[in-house]
Coordinates of C-alpha atoms in Angstrom, one line a residue:
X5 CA 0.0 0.0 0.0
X6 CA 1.1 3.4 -1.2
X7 CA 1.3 6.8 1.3
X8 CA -2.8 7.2 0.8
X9 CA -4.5 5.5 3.7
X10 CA -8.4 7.8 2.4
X11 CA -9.7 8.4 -0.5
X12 CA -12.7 10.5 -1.3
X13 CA -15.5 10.0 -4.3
X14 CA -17.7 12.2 -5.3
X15 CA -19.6 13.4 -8.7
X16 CA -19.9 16.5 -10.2
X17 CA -21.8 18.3 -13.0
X18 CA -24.4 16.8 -14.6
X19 CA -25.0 12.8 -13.9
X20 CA -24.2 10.4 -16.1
X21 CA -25.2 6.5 -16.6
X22 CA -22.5 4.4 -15.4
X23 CA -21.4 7.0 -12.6
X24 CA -22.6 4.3 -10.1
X25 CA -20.4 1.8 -11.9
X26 CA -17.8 4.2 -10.9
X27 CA -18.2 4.9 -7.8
X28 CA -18.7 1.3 -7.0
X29 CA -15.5 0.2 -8.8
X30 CA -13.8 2.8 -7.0
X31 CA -15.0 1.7 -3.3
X32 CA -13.9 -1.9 -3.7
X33 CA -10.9 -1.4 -5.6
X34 CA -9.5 1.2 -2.8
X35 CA -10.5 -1.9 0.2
X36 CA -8.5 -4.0 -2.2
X37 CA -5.6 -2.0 -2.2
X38 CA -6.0 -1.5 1.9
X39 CA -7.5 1.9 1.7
X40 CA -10.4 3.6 3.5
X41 CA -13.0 5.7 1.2
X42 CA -15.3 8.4 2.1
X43 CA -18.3 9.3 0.1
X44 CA -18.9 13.0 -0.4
X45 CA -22.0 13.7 -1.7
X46 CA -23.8 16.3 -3.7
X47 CA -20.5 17.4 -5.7
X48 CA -18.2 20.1 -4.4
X49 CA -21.5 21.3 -2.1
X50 CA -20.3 18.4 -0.2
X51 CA -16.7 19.3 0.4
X52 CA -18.0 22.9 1.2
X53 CA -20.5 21.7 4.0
X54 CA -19.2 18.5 5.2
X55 CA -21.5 16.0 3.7
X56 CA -19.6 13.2 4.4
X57 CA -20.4 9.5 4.7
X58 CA -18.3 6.1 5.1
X59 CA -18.8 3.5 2.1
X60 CA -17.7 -0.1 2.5
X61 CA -18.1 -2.8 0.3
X62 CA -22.1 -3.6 1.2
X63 CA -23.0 0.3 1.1
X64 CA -22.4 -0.3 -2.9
X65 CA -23.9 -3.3 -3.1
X66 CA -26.8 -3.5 -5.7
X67 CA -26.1 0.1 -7.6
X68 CA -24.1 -1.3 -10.8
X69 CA -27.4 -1.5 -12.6
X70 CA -28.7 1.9 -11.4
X71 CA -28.3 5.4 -13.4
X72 CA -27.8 8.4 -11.7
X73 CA -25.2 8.9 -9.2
X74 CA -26.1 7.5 -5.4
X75 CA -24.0 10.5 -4.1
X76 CA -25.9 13.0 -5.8
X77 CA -24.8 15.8 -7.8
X78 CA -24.3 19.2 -8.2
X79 CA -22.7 22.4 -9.7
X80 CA -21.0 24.5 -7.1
X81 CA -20.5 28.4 -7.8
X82 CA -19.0 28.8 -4.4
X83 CA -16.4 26.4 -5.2
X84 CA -15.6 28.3 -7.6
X85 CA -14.0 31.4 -4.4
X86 CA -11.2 30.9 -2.6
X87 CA -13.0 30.9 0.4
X88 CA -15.3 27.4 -0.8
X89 CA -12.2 26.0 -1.5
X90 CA -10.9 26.5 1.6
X91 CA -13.7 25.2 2.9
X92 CA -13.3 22.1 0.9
X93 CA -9.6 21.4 1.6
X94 CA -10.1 21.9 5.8
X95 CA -13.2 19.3 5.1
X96 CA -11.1 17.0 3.5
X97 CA -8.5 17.5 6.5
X98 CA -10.7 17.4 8.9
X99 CA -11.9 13.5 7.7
X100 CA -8.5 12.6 7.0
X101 CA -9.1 12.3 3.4
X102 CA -5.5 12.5 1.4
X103 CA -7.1 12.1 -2.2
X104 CA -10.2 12.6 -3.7
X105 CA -11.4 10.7 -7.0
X106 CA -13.9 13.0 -8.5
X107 CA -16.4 11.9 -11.9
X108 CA -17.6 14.1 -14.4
X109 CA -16.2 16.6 -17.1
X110 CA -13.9 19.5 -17.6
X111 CA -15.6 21.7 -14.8
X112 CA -15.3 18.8 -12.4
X113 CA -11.6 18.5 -13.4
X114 CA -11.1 22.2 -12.8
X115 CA -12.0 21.7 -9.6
X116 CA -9.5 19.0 -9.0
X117 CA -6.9 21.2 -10.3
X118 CA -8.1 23.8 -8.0
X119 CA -8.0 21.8 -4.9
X120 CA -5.0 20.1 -6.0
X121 CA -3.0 23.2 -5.4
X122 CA -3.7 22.9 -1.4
X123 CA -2.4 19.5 -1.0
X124 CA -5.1 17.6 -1.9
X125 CA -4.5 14.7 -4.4
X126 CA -6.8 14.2 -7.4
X127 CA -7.5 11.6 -9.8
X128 CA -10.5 12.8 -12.3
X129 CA -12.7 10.0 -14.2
X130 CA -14.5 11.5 -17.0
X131 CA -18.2 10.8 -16.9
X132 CA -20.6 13.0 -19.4
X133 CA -23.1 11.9 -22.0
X134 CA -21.8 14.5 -24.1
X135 CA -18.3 12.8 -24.8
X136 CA -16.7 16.2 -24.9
X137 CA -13.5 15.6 -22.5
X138 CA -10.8 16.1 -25.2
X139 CA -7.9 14.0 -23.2
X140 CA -10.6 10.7 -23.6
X141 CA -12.0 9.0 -27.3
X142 CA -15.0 8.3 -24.6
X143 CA -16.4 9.1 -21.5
X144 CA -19.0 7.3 -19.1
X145 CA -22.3 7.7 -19.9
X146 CA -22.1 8.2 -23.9
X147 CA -23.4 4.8 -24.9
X148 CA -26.4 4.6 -23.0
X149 CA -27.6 8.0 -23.7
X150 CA -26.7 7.2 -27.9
X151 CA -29.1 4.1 -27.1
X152 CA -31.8 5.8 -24.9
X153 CA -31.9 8.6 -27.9
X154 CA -31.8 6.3 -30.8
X155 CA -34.5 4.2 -29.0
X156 CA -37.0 7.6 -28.7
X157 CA -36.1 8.3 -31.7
X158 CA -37.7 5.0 -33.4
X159 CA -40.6 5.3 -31.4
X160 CA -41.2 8.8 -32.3
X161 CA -40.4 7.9 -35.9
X162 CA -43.5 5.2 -36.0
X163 CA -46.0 7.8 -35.7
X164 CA -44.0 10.1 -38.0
X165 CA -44.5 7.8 -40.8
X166 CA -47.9 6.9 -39.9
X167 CA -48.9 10.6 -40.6
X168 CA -46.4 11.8 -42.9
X169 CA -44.7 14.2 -41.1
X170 CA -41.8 16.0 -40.2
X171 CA -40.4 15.8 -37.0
X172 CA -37.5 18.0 -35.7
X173 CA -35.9 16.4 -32.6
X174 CA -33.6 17.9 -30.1
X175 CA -31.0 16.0 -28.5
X176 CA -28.3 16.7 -25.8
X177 CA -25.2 18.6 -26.6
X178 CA -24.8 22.2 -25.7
X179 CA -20.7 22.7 -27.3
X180 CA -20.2 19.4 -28.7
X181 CA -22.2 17.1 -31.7
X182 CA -20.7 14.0 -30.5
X183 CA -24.4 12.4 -29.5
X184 CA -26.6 14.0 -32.3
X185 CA -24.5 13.5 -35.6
X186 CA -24.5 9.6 -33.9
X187 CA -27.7 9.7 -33.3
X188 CA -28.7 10.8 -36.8
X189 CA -26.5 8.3 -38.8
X190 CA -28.3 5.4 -36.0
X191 CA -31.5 6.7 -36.6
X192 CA -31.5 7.5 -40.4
X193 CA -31.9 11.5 -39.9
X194 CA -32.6 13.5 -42.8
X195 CA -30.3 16.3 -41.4
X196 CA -28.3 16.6 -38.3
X197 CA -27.8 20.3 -37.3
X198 CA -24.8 20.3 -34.8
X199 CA -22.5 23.2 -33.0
X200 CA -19.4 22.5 -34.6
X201 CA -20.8 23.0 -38.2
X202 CA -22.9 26.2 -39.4
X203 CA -25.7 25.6 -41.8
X204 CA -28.3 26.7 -44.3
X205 CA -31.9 26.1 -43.4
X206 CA -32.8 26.2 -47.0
X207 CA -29.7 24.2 -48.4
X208 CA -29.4 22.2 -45.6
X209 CA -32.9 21.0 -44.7
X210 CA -35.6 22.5 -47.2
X211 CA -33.7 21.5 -50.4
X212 CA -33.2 18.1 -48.7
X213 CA -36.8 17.7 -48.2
X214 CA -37.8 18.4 -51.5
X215 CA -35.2 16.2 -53.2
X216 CA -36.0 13.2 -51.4
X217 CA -40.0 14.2 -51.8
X218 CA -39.1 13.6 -55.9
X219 CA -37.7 10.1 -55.0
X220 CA -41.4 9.5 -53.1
X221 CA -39.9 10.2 -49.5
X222 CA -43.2 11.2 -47.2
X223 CA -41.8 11.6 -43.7
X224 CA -38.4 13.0 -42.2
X225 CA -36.4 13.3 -38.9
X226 CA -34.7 16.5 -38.6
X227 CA -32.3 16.0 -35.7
X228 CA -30.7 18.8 -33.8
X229 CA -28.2 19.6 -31.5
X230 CA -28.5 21.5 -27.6
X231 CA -26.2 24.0 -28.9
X232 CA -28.2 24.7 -32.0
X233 CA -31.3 25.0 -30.3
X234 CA -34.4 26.8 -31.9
X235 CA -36.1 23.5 -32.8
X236 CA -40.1 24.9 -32.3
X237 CA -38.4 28.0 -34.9
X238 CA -37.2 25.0 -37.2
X239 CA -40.3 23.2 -37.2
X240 CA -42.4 26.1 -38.0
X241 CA -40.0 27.1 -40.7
X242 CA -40.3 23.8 -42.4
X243 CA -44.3 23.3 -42.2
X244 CA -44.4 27.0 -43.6
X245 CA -41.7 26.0 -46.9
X246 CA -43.1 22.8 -47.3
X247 CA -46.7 22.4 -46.4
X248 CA -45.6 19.2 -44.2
X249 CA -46.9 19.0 -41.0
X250 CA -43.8 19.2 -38.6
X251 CA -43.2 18.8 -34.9
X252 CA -40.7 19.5 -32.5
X253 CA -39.3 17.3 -30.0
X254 CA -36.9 18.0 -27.0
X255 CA -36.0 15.0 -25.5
X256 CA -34.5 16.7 -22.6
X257 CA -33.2 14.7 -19.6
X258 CA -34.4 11.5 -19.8
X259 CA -30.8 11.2 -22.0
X260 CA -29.2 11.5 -18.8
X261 CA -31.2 8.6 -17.5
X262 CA -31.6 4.7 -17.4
X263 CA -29.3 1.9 -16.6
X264 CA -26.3 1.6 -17.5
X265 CA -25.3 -0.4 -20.7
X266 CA -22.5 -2.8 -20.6
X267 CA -20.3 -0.7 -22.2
X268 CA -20.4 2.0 -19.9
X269 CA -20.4 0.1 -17.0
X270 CA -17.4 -2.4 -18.3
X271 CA -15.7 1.3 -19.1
X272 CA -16.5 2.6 -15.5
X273 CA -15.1 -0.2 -13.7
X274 CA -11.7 0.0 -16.3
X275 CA -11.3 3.7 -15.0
X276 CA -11.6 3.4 -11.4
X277 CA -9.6 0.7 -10.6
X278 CA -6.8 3.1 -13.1
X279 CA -7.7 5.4 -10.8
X280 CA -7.3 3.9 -7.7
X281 CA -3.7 2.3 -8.7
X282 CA -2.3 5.1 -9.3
X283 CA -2.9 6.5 -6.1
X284 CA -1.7 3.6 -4.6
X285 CA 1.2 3.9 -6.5
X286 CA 2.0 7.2 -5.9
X287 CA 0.7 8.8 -9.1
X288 CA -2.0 11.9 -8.4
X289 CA -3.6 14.8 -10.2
X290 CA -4.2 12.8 -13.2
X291 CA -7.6 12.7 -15.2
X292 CA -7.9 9.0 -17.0
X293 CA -9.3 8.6 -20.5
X294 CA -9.7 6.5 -23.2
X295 CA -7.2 6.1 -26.6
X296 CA -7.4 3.1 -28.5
X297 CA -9.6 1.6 -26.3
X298 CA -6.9 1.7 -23.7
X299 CA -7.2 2.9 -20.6
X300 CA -4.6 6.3 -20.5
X301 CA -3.8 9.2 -17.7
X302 CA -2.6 12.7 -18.3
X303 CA -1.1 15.3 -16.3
X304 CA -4.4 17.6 -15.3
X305 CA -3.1 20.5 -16.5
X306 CA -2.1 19.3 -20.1
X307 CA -5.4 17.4 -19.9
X308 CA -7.2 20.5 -19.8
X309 CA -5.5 22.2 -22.1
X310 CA -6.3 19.8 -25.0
X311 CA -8.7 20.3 -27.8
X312 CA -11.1 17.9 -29.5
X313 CA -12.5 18.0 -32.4
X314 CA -15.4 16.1 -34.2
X315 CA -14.7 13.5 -36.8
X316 CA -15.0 15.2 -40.0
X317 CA -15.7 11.5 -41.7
X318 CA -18.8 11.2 -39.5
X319 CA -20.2 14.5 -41.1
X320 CA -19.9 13.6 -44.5
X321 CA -20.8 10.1 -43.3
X322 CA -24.8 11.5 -42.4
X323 CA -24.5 13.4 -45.4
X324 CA -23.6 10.4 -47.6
X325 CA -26.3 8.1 -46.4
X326 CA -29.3 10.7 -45.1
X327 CA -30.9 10.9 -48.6

């Protein structure tokens, strides 16, 4: 056993399937290894006002199937002062807590940093449906929302076709177009509208419409980004050019929701035990990822100054085959 003898796990930012996964990978792989673990729930919050509980191997018994996050979560603008994170370190002193594993994305990780610079060790674990931490090809949580959105999707597209219309469906993704351009090639979307990519209502998606309408196409799924947004605009747009009947669709945060696929949880478990060796071995403020479907680390400060970008061959893949 390394020099950690406590670690701390918590979640932050918006929840993720698989985060439970995480957390319970993290527990039973830091008893392995001879360590205690505190829980610290509701995010940073936690830290700040000493919301501290013990977990052992039974208290994370029977949530590997479960979505959400049995710690809770939260976004923490206090954190954010000096003074929360002064609160946060003497909490973590106070409980005798030398490292703290923290899931989520790039705000999360900022926080480690943060906290980091007071003597606190962290390991970040990306969790976020939105697959947007650029040091990881994936992050927890990304699969199972792709399946819960491609599963609405062919529901809603059985009364689509059944009427003839258009429907214009908004998925998650405020900055990044990871879930929607995947989504629209899984789902057979006309058009996928993302952040990464300006477009032309009337190129884009009218001119579509009516070319496929020549080769007898009747009904259409016109998917569309967070970040894009103005899907009720969109709609309206489209029934007034075309005549079609059109609807719009947020699907909203049941993407967030829903256990875990096997994926993500397989993926969860790979990064928290990473996690957890590393401390043991006396390797800290790290943030673990994906490459090659190989588990990586990064320094956190190189991690967060990487860029991703969106694979330009998925674009002209939906373009190809959305006709």
């Amino acid at each position: 056993m390394g020099e950690i003898k406590t670690i701390g796990v918590l979640t932050s930012g918006g929840d993720a399937p698989g985060m439970n996964p995480a957390i319970r990978a993290v527990v039973r792989s830091a008893i392995y290894y001879g360590m205690n673990v505190k829980g610290v729930r509701h995010g940073y919050n936690g830290l700040i006002n000493d919301d501290i509980v013990d977990l052992n191997l039974r208290s994370v018994s029977e949530i590997i199937h479960r979505g959400g996050t049995m710690l809770y979560t939260a976004r923490s603008k206090e954190f954010m002062t000096e003074e929360g994170q002064q609160k946060a370190y003497e909490t973590c002193v106070k409980h005798g807590i030398d490292a703290l594993v923290v899931i989520g994305g790039d705000g999360s990780f900022r926080g480690c940093q943060a906290i980091s610079k007071k003597g606190i060790k962290t390991i970040g674990i990306p969790g976020t449906i939105d697959n947007d931490i650029a040091c990881s090809d994936y992050t927890i949580g990304y699969d199972t929302a792709l399946n819960t959105a491609m599963e609405m999707i062919d529901k809603l597209r059985d009364t689509t076709q059944s009427h003839e219309r258009c429907s214009v469906v908004e998925v998650m993704g405020r900055h990044a177009g990871y879930l929607a351009i995947n989504t629209g090639i899984a789902t057979g979307a006309l058009c996928t509208l993302i952040p990464e990519k300006e477009f032309d209502i009337e190129r884009d998606i009218i001119g579509r419409i009516q070319e496929t309408q020549k080769q007898g196409k009747k009904n259409f799924i016109i998917l569309v980004a967070e970040g894009v947004g103005k899907v009720f605009d969109i709609a309206n747009y489209i029934e007034m050019r075309t005549g079609i009947e059109t609807r719009a669709t947020v699907l909203g945060h049941v993407q967030r929701g829903g256990s875990p696929s096997m994926r993500d949880r397989v993926t969860a478990a790979e990064m928290a035990v990473e996690a957890v060796e590393l401390l043991n071995n006396g390797v800290y403020n790290r943030v673990i990822g994906m490459h090659d479907n190989k588990v990586v680390n990064y320094d956190i400060d190189e991690a967060l100054q990487m860029k991703k970008e969106l694979d330009p061959h998925l674009v002209s893949i939906a373009n190809i085959i959305s006709i």
